[in-house]
Amino acid sequence: MKSRLDAARAMLATPLAEPGSGRHRYGAAMTFYNAGLIGADVLEVYRTCANLDAEDPAAIMAERGLPDVAAASEDPAQKIAALAEAADRYLGTLPGPGVAEVRAGLAAVRPFAPHPQPVSPNPVVDAHLQTALDLLENTHPALAAAIAEAAPHLPWVTYDAYPRDLIGDAFATGHAFASIVGEASAIQARDYDLGLFLIAPRVLYRDHAHAAPELYAPLTGPHGWRFGPGLPMVTKPAHEPVWNDPHDPHATRVGDVPFLAVFGWTRDVNVPAYVIAADDWAELESA
Ligand SMILES: [Fe+2]
């Protein structure tokens, strides 16, 4: 995934006048365009130069006041804005309750002008994100590319506010989330949160609830879900969204592949979530 964009960067540097180099550069630019890293105006320059191997697209862009494509594709703010766009486009393809509310929150903060923050590496992301993106790339290559590009610049957190004895060690050390749009995020929004959520394979995110209405848009699957302690788990495939009304209990049992989702909280984001006891966690966690 990452390597496709790296390969595109290398291809942009093909020497001018090398036979076929114009088409190679256009192909590379298309990869950046599909990942949301350059605009249609920049892509158009590469298109017009596709059969003109000696023509320097950078000179034409400078003449037109367009951003240098290589520089634009390396800018963390641009990558985060591109991810917000890609997530919004993806949500727009989904059915069901909550999608419109989450998208309305995004519409309220357009145009996206991210201020990336200092971030630190997260071991759960290092261990599992690439596996999830390799799967996602098969069906949603542009979204997968946008996530791969922005992920190193997102404030990934392994949440520690749940009591450890209630939430269990496997979840406590086996998940990470990153806000993209929210109160302390690169893209600021009040009482709203949109981001990515990652959980290691075969981890049970035990029954819990919160005041915030919540959308999950799972990018991988299948995973198990239930909406009340003690109820049987139901299996849902990737791209089948889940909407949780305020204080509705829910639990997720991650399948054999890492759980990766876009999540949205549309209000009450500062009210802490709480675990709801169930007597079958041990059984579910050993299954
Ligand atoms: Fe939740």
PDB file of C-alpha atoms and ligand atoms in Angstrom:
ATOM      1  CA  MET A   1       0.000   0.000   0.000  1.00  0.00           C
ATOM      2  CA  LYS A   2       2.547   2.492   1.219  1.00  0.00           C
ATOM      3  CA  SER A   3       4.948   1.123  -1.361  1.00  0.00           C
ATOM      4  CA  ARG A   4       2.586   1.979  -4.235  1.00  0.00           C
ATOM      5  CA  LEU A   5       2.775   5.675  -3.303  1.00  0.00           C
ATOM      6  CA  ASP A   6       6.513   5.420  -2.733  1.00  0.00           C
ATOM      7  CA  ALA A   7       6.839   3.863  -6.177  1.00  0.00           C
ATOM      8  CA  ALA A   8       4.761   6.725  -7.589  1.00  0.00           C
ATOM      9  CA  ARG A   9       7.098   9.245  -5.933  1.00  0.00           C
ATOM     10  CA  ALA A  10      10.090   7.511  -7.493  1.00  0.00           C
ATOM     11  CA  MET A  11       8.381   7.468 -10.898  1.00  0.00           C
ATOM     12  CA  LEU A  12       7.768  11.217 -10.760  1.00  0.00           C
ATOM     13  CA  ALA A  13      11.525  11.630 -10.709  1.00  0.00           C
ATOM     14  CA  THR A  14      12.009   9.772 -14.034  1.00  0.00           C
ATOM     15  CA  PRO A  15      14.471  11.913 -16.048  1.00  0.00           C
ATOM     16  CA  LEU A  16      12.917  14.212 -18.629  1.00  0.00           C
ATOM     17  CA  ALA A  17      13.156  13.083 -22.268  1.00  0.00           C
ATOM     18  CA  GLU A  18      13.512   9.421 -21.334  1.00  0.00           C
ATOM     19  CA  PRO A  19      11.183   7.650 -23.797  1.00  0.00           C
ATOM     20  CA  GLY A  20       7.805   6.952 -22.148  1.00  0.00           C
ATOM     21  CA  SER A  21       8.661   9.086 -19.091  1.00  0.00           C
ATOM     22  CA  GLY A  22       5.706  11.437 -19.671  1.00  0.00           C
ATOM     23  CA  ARG A  23       3.268   8.549 -19.399  1.00  0.00           C
ATOM     24  CA  HIS A  24       5.059   7.214 -16.323  1.00  0.00           C
ATOM     25  CA  ARG A  25       4.775  10.629 -14.664  1.00  0.00           C
ATOM     26  CA  TYR A  26       1.080  10.830 -15.575  1.00  0.00           C
ATOM     27  CA  GLY A  27       0.498   7.386 -14.068  1.00  0.00           C
ATOM     28  CA  ALA A  28       2.274   8.430 -10.893  1.00  0.00           C
ATOM     29  CA  ALA A  29       0.240  11.635 -10.715  1.00  0.00           C
ATOM     30  CA  MET A  30      -2.952   9.571 -11.105  1.00  0.00           C
ATOM     31  CA  THR A  31      -1.925   7.546  -8.045  1.00  0.00           C
ATOM     32  CA  PHE A  32      -1.543  10.764  -6.024  1.00  0.00           C
ATOM     33  CA  TYR A  33      -4.828  12.098  -7.390  1.00  0.00           C
ATOM     34  CA  ASN A  34      -6.703   8.917  -6.420  1.00  0.00           C
ATOM     35  CA  ALA A  35      -5.304   9.179  -2.898  1.00  0.00           C
ATOM     36  CA  GLY A  36      -6.582  12.763  -2.666  1.00  0.00           C
ATOM     37  CA  LEU A  37      -3.076  14.229  -2.483  1.00  0.00           C
ATOM     38  CA  ILE A  38      -3.259  16.429  -5.578  1.00  0.00           C
ATOM     39  CA  GLY A  39      -6.085  18.245  -7.320  1.00  0.00           C
ATOM     40  CA  ALA A  40      -7.556  17.861 -10.807  1.00  0.00           C
ATOM     41  CA  ASP A  41      -5.677  20.977 -11.994  1.00  0.00           C
ATOM     42  CA  VAL A  42      -2.307  19.411 -11.185  1.00  0.00           C
ATOM     43  CA  LEU A  43      -3.324  16.078 -12.695  1.00  0.00           C
ATOM     44  CA  GLU A  44      -4.302  17.909 -15.887  1.00  0.00           C
ATOM     45  CA  VAL A  45      -0.747  19.229 -16.279  1.00  0.00           C
ATOM     46  CA  TYR A  46       0.606  15.678 -16.154  1.00  0.00           C
ATOM     47  CA  ARG A  47      -2.074  14.534 -18.600  1.00  0.00           C
ATOM     48  CA  THR A  48      -1.133  17.161 -21.152  1.00  0.00           C
ATOM     49  CA  CYS A  49       2.548  16.221 -20.755  1.00  0.00           C
ATOM     50  CA  ALA A  50       1.910  12.481 -21.005  1.00  0.00           C
ATOM     51  CA  ASN A  51       3.005  12.309 -24.649  1.00  0.00           C
ATOM     52  CA  LEU A  52       5.604  15.051 -24.358  1.00  0.00           C
ATOM     53  CA  ASP A  53       8.536  13.304 -22.684  1.00  0.00           C
ATOM     54  CA  ALA A  54      10.767  16.377 -22.795  1.00  0.00           C
ATOM     55  CA  GLU A  55       8.179  18.735 -21.304  1.00  0.00           C
ATOM     56  CA  ASP A  56       8.752  19.533 -17.609  1.00  0.00           C
ATOM     57  CA  PRO A  57       5.417  19.459 -15.743  1.00  0.00           C
ATOM     58  CA  ALA A  58       7.031  21.232 -12.772  1.00  0.00           C
ATOM     59  CA  ALA A  59       7.800  24.256 -14.966  1.00  0.00           C
ATOM     60  CA  ILE A  60       4.196  24.419 -16.206  1.00  0.00           C
ATOM     61  CA  MET A  61       2.856  24.136 -12.654  1.00  0.00           C
ATOM     62  CA  ALA A  62       5.171  26.911 -11.479  1.00  0.00           C
ATOM     63  CA  GLU A  63       3.972  29.059 -14.387  1.00  0.00           C
ATOM     64  CA  ARG A  64       0.340  28.440 -13.403  1.00  0.00           C
ATOM     65  CA  GLY A  65       0.964  28.936  -9.696  1.00  0.00           C
ATOM     66  CA  LEU A  66       0.071  25.308  -8.912  1.00  0.00           C
ATOM     67  CA  PRO A  67       1.702  23.483  -5.994  1.00  0.00           C
ATOM     68  CA  ASP A  68       4.641  21.224  -6.743  1.00  0.00           C
ATOM     69  CA  VAL A  69       3.189  17.742  -6.768  1.00  0.00           C
ATOM     70  CA  ALA A  70       6.039  16.066  -4.914  1.00  0.00           C
ATOM     71  CA  ALA A  71       5.945  18.688  -2.142  1.00  0.00           C
ATOM     72  CA  ALA A  72       2.153  18.578  -1.886  1.00  0.00           C
ATOM     73  CA  SER A  73       2.197  14.824  -1.533  1.00  0.00           C
ATOM     74  CA  GLU A  74       4.618  15.050   1.419  1.00  0.00           C
ATOM     75  CA  ASP A  75       2.693  17.648   3.460  1.00  0.00           C
ATOM     76  CA  PRO A  76       1.097  16.116   6.614  1.00  0.00           C
ATOM     77  CA  ALA A  77      -1.708  18.717   6.639  1.00  0.00           C
ATOM     78  CA  GLN A  78      -2.547  17.851   3.032  1.00  0.00           C
ATOM     79  CA  LYS A  79      -2.552  14.144   3.898  1.00  0.00           C
ATOM     80  CA  ILE A  80      -4.929  14.633   6.835  1.00  0.00           C
ATOM     81  CA  ALA A  81      -7.265  16.804   4.753  1.00  0.00           C
ATOM     82  CA  ALA A  82      -7.188  14.152   2.032  1.00  0.00           C
ATOM     83  CA  LEU A  83      -8.094  11.494   4.602  1.00  0.00           C
ATOM     84  CA  ALA A  84     -11.032  13.548   5.875  1.00  0.00           C
ATOM     85  CA  GLU A  85     -12.217  13.890   2.274  1.00  0.00           C
ATOM     86  CA  ALA A  86     -11.761  10.177   1.599  1.00  0.00           C
ATOM     87  CA  ALA A  87     -13.616   9.238   4.804  1.00  0.00           C
ATOM     88  CA  ASP A  88     -16.484  11.552   3.899  1.00  0.00           C
ATOM     89  CA  ARG A  89     -16.687  10.129   0.369  1.00  0.00           C
ATOM     90  CA  TYR A  90     -16.693   6.628   1.829  1.00  0.00           C
ATOM     91  CA  LEU A  91     -19.421   7.428   4.371  1.00  0.00           C
ATOM     92  CA  GLY A  92     -21.477   8.812   1.500  1.00  0.00           C
ATOM     93  CA  THR A  93     -21.610   5.311   0.004  1.00  0.00           C
ATOM     94  CA  LEU A  94     -23.091   3.743   3.146  1.00  0.00           C
ATOM     95  CA  PRO A  95     -26.735   3.127   3.998  1.00  0.00           C
ATOM     96  CA  GLY A  96     -28.413   3.351   7.354  1.00  0.00           C
ATOM     97  CA  PRO A  97     -28.999   5.636  10.326  1.00  0.00           C
ATOM     98  CA  GLY A  98     -26.327   8.000  11.590  1.00  0.00           C
ATOM     99  CA  VAL A  99     -24.411   8.410   8.343  1.00  0.00           C
ATOM    100  CA  ALA A 100     -26.090  11.732   7.526  1.00  0.00           C
ATOM    101  CA  GLU A 101     -25.494  13.074  11.074  1.00  0.00           C
ATOM    102  CA  VAL A 102     -21.798  12.207  10.958  1.00  0.00           C
ATOM    103  CA  ARG A 103     -21.426  13.775   7.491  1.00  0.00           C
ATOM    104  CA  ALA A 104     -23.241  16.913   8.668  1.00  0.00           C
ATOM    105  CA  GLY A 105     -20.554  17.298  11.343  1.00  0.00           C
ATOM    106  CA  LEU A 106     -17.882  17.114   8.647  1.00  0.00           C
ATOM    107  CA  ALA A 107     -19.719  19.580   6.421  1.00  0.00           C
ATOM    108  CA  ALA A 108     -19.749  22.053   9.331  1.00  0.00           C
ATOM    109  CA  VAL A 109     -15.940  22.245   9.418  1.00  0.00           C
ATOM    110  CA  ARG A 110     -15.264  22.558   5.689  1.00  0.00           C
ATOM    111  CA  PRO A 111     -13.002  23.567   4.112  1.00  0.00           C
ATOM    112  CA  PHE A 112     -10.633  21.259   5.990  1.00  0.00           C
ATOM    113  CA  ALA A 113      -7.546  23.143   7.217  1.00  0.00           C
ATOM    114  CA  PRO A 114      -5.644  20.679   9.425  1.00  0.00           C
ATOM    115  CA  HIS A 115      -3.021  21.680  11.945  1.00  0.00           C
ATOM    116  CA  PRO A 116      -1.089  18.436  12.493  1.00  0.00           C
ATOM    117  CA  GLN A 117       0.236  17.873  16.012  1.00  0.00           C
ATOM    118  CA  PRO A 118       3.342  16.090  17.249  1.00  0.00           C
ATOM    119  CA  VAL A 119       2.607  12.363  17.428  1.00  0.00           C
ATOM    120  CA  SER A 120       4.309   9.288  18.827  1.00  0.00           C
ATOM    121  CA  PRO A 121       4.414   5.760  17.435  1.00  0.00           C
ATOM    122  CA  ASN A 122       1.760   3.303  18.648  1.00  0.00           C
ATOM    123  CA  PRO A 123       2.609  -0.412  18.917  1.00  0.00           C
ATOM    124  CA  VAL A 124      -0.926  -1.565  18.002  1.00  0.00           C
ATOM    125  CA  VAL A 125      -0.804   0.538  14.832  1.00  0.00           C
ATOM    126  CA  ASP A 126       2.678  -0.750  14.005  1.00  0.00           C
ATOM    127  CA  ALA A 127       1.520  -4.343  14.452  1.00  0.00           C
ATOM    128  CA  HIS A 128      -1.886  -4.328  12.726  1.00  0.00           C
ATOM    129  CA  LEU A 129      -2.679  -1.328  10.523  1.00  0.00           C
ATOM    130  CA  GLN A 130      -0.840  -2.550   7.436  1.00  0.00           C
ATOM    131  CA  THR A 131      -2.652  -5.909   7.507  1.00  0.00           C
ATOM    132  CA  ALA A 132      -6.003  -4.117   7.616  1.00  0.00           C
ATOM    133  CA  LEU A 133      -5.019  -1.761   4.787  1.00  0.00           C
ATOM    134  CA  ASP A 134      -3.791  -4.619   2.604  1.00  0.00           C
ATOM    135  CA  LEU A 135      -7.320  -6.068   2.838  1.00  0.00           C
ATOM    136  CA  LEU A 136      -9.040  -2.730   2.317  1.00  0.00           C
ATOM    137  CA  GLU A 137      -6.939  -2.001  -0.749  1.00  0.00           C
ATOM    138  CA  ASN A 138      -8.673  -4.845  -2.623  1.00  0.00           C
ATOM    139  CA  THR A 139     -12.014  -3.019  -2.618  1.00  0.00           C
ATOM    140  CA  HIS A 140     -11.286   0.612  -1.620  1.00  0.00           C
ATOM    141  CA  PRO A 141      -7.772   1.456  -2.873  1.00  0.00           C
ATOM    142  CA  ALA A 142      -8.160   5.246  -2.629  1.00  0.00           C
ATOM    143  CA  LEU A 143      -9.380   5.127   0.973  1.00  0.00           C
ATOM    144  CA  ALA A 144      -6.648   2.647   1.896  1.00  0.00           C
ATOM    145  CA  ALA A 145      -4.020   4.920   0.332  1.00  0.00           C
ATOM    146  CA  ALA A 146      -5.383   7.993   2.128  1.00  0.00           C
ATOM    147  CA  ILE A 147      -5.248   6.168   5.484  1.00  0.00           C
ATOM    148  CA  ALA A 148      -1.736   4.851   4.826  1.00  0.00           C
ATOM    149  CA  GLU A 149      -0.486   8.341   4.003  1.00  0.00           C
ATOM    150  CA  ALA A 150      -2.124  10.124   6.949  1.00  0.00           C
ATOM    151  CA  ALA A 151      -1.710   7.453   9.649  1.00  0.00           C
ATOM    152  CA  PRO A 152       1.861   8.399  10.651  1.00  0.00           C
ATOM    153  CA  HIS A 153       0.651  11.966  11.315  1.00  0.00           C
ATOM    154  CA  LEU A 154      -2.414  11.084  13.424  1.00  0.00           C
ATOM    155  CA  PRO A 155      -2.516  11.204  17.254  1.00  0.00           C
ATOM    156  CA  TRP A 156      -3.057   7.474  17.908  1.00  0.00           C
ATOM    157  CA  VAL A 157      -4.125   6.721  21.477  1.00  0.00           C
ATOM    158  CA  THR A 158      -4.509   3.460  23.359  1.00  0.00           C
ATOM    159  CA  TYR A 159      -7.345   4.491  25.683  1.00  0.00           C
ATOM    160  CA  ASP A 160      -6.744   3.866  29.387  1.00  0.00           C
ATOM    161  CA  ALA A 161      -9.786   5.417  31.079  1.00  0.00           C
ATOM    162  CA  TYR A 162     -11.713   2.149  31.463  1.00  0.00           C
ATOM    163  CA  PRO A 163     -10.982   0.279  34.725  1.00  0.00           C
ATOM    164  CA  ARG A 164      -8.493  -2.404  33.637  1.00  0.00           C
ATOM    165  CA  ASP A 165     -10.215  -5.219  35.552  1.00  0.00           C
ATOM    166  CA  LEU A 166     -13.499  -4.485  33.768  1.00  0.00           C
ATOM    167  CA  ILE A 167     -12.279  -3.923  30.226  1.00  0.00           C
ATOM    168  CA  GLY A 168      -9.661  -6.712  30.354  1.00  0.00           C
ATOM    169  CA  ASP A 169      -5.999  -6.775  29.343  1.00  0.00           C
ATOM    170  CA  ALA A 170      -6.564  -7.922  25.773  1.00  0.00           C
ATOM    171  CA  PHE A 171      -8.552  -4.841  24.795  1.00  0.00           C
ATOM    172  CA  ALA A 172      -6.608  -2.471  27.037  1.00  0.00           C
ATOM    173  CA  THR A 173      -3.367  -3.270  25.217  1.00  0.00           C
ATOM    174  CA  GLY A 174      -4.813  -4.349  21.861  1.00  0.00           C
ATOM    175  CA  HIS A 175      -6.525  -1.281  20.429  1.00  0.00           C
ATOM    176  CA  ALA A 176      -5.762   2.239  19.248  1.00  0.00           C
ATOM    177  CA  PHE A 177      -7.836   5.072  17.914  1.00  0.00           C
ATOM    178  CA  ALA A 178      -6.988   8.357  16.248  1.00  0.00           C
ATOM    179  CA  SER A 179      -9.199  11.382  15.973  1.00  0.00           C
ATOM    180  CA  ILE A 180      -9.132  13.176  12.635  1.00  0.00           C
ATOM    181  CA  VAL A 181     -11.815  15.789  13.334  1.00  0.00           C
ATOM    182  CA  GLY A 182     -12.596  16.755  16.929  1.00  0.00           C
ATOM    183  CA  GLU A 183     -11.882  18.943  19.914  1.00  0.00           C
ATOM    184  CA  ALA A 184      -8.159  18.173  20.183  1.00  0.00           C
ATOM    185  CA  SER A 185      -7.609  17.030  16.607  1.00  0.00           C
ATOM    186  CA  ALA A 186      -5.762  18.328  13.571  1.00  0.00           C
ATOM    187  CA  ILE A 187      -9.142  19.463  12.209  1.00  0.00           C
ATOM    188  CA  GLN A 188     -10.985  21.270  14.997  1.00  0.00           C
ATOM    189  CA  ALA A 189     -14.676  20.654  15.731  1.00  0.00           C
ATOM    190  CA  ARG A 190     -16.679  21.200  18.925  1.00  0.00           C
ATOM    191  CA  ASP A 191     -18.502  18.307  20.622  1.00  0.00           C
ATOM    192  CA  TYR A 192     -17.881  16.024  17.655  1.00  0.00           C
ATOM    193  CA  ASP A 193     -15.368  13.304  16.921  1.00  0.00           C
ATOM    194  CA  LEU A 194     -14.495  11.445  13.748  1.00  0.00           C
ATOM    195  CA  GLY A 195     -11.553   9.127  13.441  1.00  0.00           C
ATOM    196  CA  LEU A 196     -10.106   5.679  12.923  1.00  0.00           C
ATOM    197  CA  PHE A 197     -10.358   2.773  15.329  1.00  0.00           C
ATOM    198  CA  LEU A 198      -8.092  -0.270  15.230  1.00  0.00           C
ATOM    199  CA  ILE A 199      -8.301  -3.471  17.322  1.00  0.00           C
ATOM    200  CA  ALA A 200      -6.049  -6.526  17.151  1.00  0.00           C
ATOM    201  CA  PRO A 201      -7.472  -9.794  15.789  1.00  0.00           C
ATOM    202  CA  ARG A 202      -9.570 -12.023  18.110  1.00  0.00           C
ATOM    203  CA  VAL A 203      -9.922  -9.380  20.823  1.00  0.00           C
ATOM    204  CA  LEU A 204     -13.304  -8.906  22.521  1.00  0.00           C
ATOM    205  CA  TYR A 205     -14.245  -5.277  23.075  1.00  0.00           C
ATOM    206  CA  ARG A 206     -16.486  -6.078  26.024  1.00  0.00           C
ATOM    207  CA  ASP A 207     -20.028  -4.757  26.434  1.00  0.00           C
ATOM    208  CA  HIS A 208     -20.034  -1.019  26.996  1.00  0.00           C
ATOM    209  CA  ALA A 209     -22.072   2.112  26.366  1.00  0.00           C
ATOM    210  CA  HIS A 210     -21.767   5.896  26.315  1.00  0.00           C
ATOM    211  CA  ALA A 211     -23.859   9.025  26.063  1.00  0.00           C
ATOM    212  CA  ALA A 212     -22.484   9.817  22.613  1.00  0.00           C
ATOM    213  CA  PRO A 213     -24.461   8.539  19.613  1.00  0.00           C
ATOM    214  CA  GLU A 214     -21.948   6.522  17.614  1.00  0.00           C
ATOM    215  CA  LEU A 215     -21.428   5.340  14.067  1.00  0.00           C
ATOM    216  CA  TYR A 216     -19.016   2.538  13.253  1.00  0.00           C
ATOM    217  CA  ALA A 217     -18.166   1.993   9.612  1.00  0.00           C
ATOM    218  CA  PRO A 218     -16.024  -1.163   9.649  1.00  0.00           C
ATOM    219  CA  LEU A 219     -13.443  -1.258   6.855  1.00  0.00           C
ATOM    220  CA  THR A 220     -12.546  -4.888   7.534  1.00  0.00           C
ATOM    221  CA  GLY A 221     -14.534  -7.948   8.472  1.00  0.00           C
ATOM    222  CA  PRO A 222     -16.217 -10.133   9.284  1.00  0.00           C
ATOM    223  CA  HIS A 223     -16.440  -9.334  12.993  1.00  0.00           C
ATOM    224  CA  GLY A 224     -18.916 -10.317  15.723  1.00  0.00           C
ATOM    225  CA  TRP A 225     -21.305  -7.822  17.294  1.00  0.00           C
ATOM    226  CA  ARG A 226     -23.973  -7.831  19.949  1.00  0.00           C
ATOM    227  CA  PHE A 227     -26.175  -5.134  21.372  1.00  0.00           C
ATOM    228  CA  GLY A 228     -26.857  -6.328  24.903  1.00  0.00           C
ATOM    229  CA  PRO A 229     -24.911  -8.351  27.477  1.00  0.00           C
ATOM    230  CA  GLY A 230     -25.681 -12.058  27.177  1.00  0.00           C
ATOM    231  CA  LEU A 231     -27.148 -11.844  23.679  1.00  0.00           C
ATOM    232  CA  PRO A 232     -25.625 -14.038  20.973  1.00  0.00           C
ATOM    233  CA  MET A 233     -22.944 -12.549  18.748  1.00  0.00           C
ATOM    234  CA  VAL A 234     -24.001 -11.773  15.191  1.00  0.00           C
ATOM    235  CA  THR A 235     -21.473 -11.654  12.384  1.00  0.00           C
ATOM    236  CA  LYS A 236     -21.304  -8.568  10.206  1.00  0.00           C
ATOM    237  CA  PRO A 237     -19.177  -8.109   7.092  1.00  0.00           C
ATOM    238  CA  ALA A 238     -16.968  -5.149   6.283  1.00  0.00           C
ATOM    239  CA  HIS A 239     -18.777  -1.986   5.176  1.00  0.00           C
ATOM    240  CA  GLU A 240     -22.000  -2.744   7.057  1.00  0.00           C
ATOM    241  CA  PRO A 241     -22.339   0.271   9.360  1.00  0.00           C
ATOM    242  CA  VAL A 242     -23.446   0.078  12.983  1.00  0.00           C
ATOM    243  CA  TRP A 243     -25.274   2.964  14.683  1.00  0.00           C
ATOM    244  CA  ASN A 244     -25.482   3.020  18.483  1.00  0.00           C
ATOM    245  CA  ASP A 245     -28.007   5.353  20.087  1.00  0.00           C
ATOM    246  CA  PRO A 246     -27.018   7.016  23.395  1.00  0.00           C
ATOM    247  CA  HIS A 247     -26.422   4.476  26.189  1.00  0.00           C
ATOM    248  CA  ASP A 248     -27.266   1.481  23.951  1.00  0.00           C
ATOM    249  CA  PRO A 249     -24.952  -1.380  24.989  1.00  0.00           C
ATOM    250  CA  HIS A 250     -22.664  -2.864  22.357  1.00  0.00           C
ATOM    251  CA  ALA A 251     -19.733  -5.256  22.127  1.00  0.00           C
ATOM    252  CA  THR A 252     -17.442  -6.270  19.272  1.00  0.00           C
ATOM    253  CA  ARG A 253     -15.569  -9.537  18.927  1.00  0.00           C
ATOM    254  CA  VAL A 254     -12.851  -9.006  16.366  1.00  0.00           C
ATOM    255  CA  GLY A 255     -12.500 -11.784  13.788  1.00  0.00           C
ATOM    256  CA  ASP A 256      -9.326 -13.250  12.319  1.00  0.00           C
ATOM    257  CA  VAL A 257      -8.312  -9.973  10.701  1.00  0.00           C
ATOM    258  CA  PRO A 258      -7.644  -6.687  12.513  1.00  0.00           C
ATOM    259  CA  PHE A 259     -10.703  -4.521  13.092  1.00  0.00           C
ATOM    260  CA  LEU A 260     -10.339  -1.174  11.335  1.00  0.00           C
ATOM    261  CA  ALA A 261     -13.256   1.260  11.306  1.00  0.00           C
ATOM    262  CA  VAL A 262     -14.142   4.866  10.715  1.00  0.00           C
ATOM    263  CA  PHE A 263     -15.986   6.008  13.830  1.00  0.00           C
ATOM    264  CA  GLY A 264     -18.115   9.084  14.423  1.00  0.00           C
ATOM    265  CA  TRP A 265     -19.470  10.538  17.677  1.00  0.00           C
ATOM    266  CA  THR A 266     -21.965  13.266  16.946  1.00  0.00           C
ATOM    267  CA  ARG A 267     -22.309  14.834  20.436  1.00  0.00           C
ATOM    268  CA  ASP A 268     -21.581  14.341  24.170  1.00  0.00           C
ATOM    269  CA  VAL A 269     -18.041  13.356  23.282  1.00  0.00           C
ATOM    270  CA  ASN A 270     -16.671  14.281  26.722  1.00  0.00           C
ATOM    271  CA  VAL A 271     -18.995  12.028  28.710  1.00  0.00           C
ATOM    272  CA  PRO A 272     -16.947   8.914  29.600  1.00  0.00           C
ATOM    273  CA  ALA A 273     -17.899   5.495  28.248  1.00  0.00           C
ATOM    274  CA  TYR A 274     -18.599   2.727  30.776  1.00  0.00           C
ATOM    275  CA  VAL A 275     -18.342  -1.052  30.800  1.00  0.00           C
ATOM    276  CA  ILE A 276     -21.506  -3.131  31.308  1.00  0.00           C
ATOM    277  CA  ALA A 277     -20.992  -6.435  33.117  1.00  0.00           C
ATOM    278  CA  ALA A 278     -21.774  -9.730  31.378  1.00  0.00           C
ATOM    279  CA  ASP A 279     -21.127 -13.244  32.643  1.00  0.00           C
ATOM    280  CA  ASP A 280     -19.927 -14.764  29.353  1.00  0.00           C
ATOM    281  CA  TRP A 281     -16.786 -12.734  28.610  1.00  0.00           C
ATOM    282  CA  ALA A 282     -14.442 -15.601  29.490  1.00  0.00           C
ATOM    283  CA  GLU A 283     -16.325 -17.895  27.123  1.00  0.00           C
ATOM    284  CA  LEU A 284     -16.321 -15.355  24.300  1.00  0.00           C
ATOM    285  CA  GLU A 285     -12.646 -14.582  24.794  1.00  0.00           C
ATOM    286  CA  SER A 286     -11.605 -18.233  24.653  1.00  0.00           C
ATOM    287  CA  ALA A 287     -13.767 -19.069  21.616  1.00  0.00           C
TER     288      ALA A 287
HETATM  289 FE    FE B   1     -18.955   2.556  21.399  1.00  0.00          FE
END
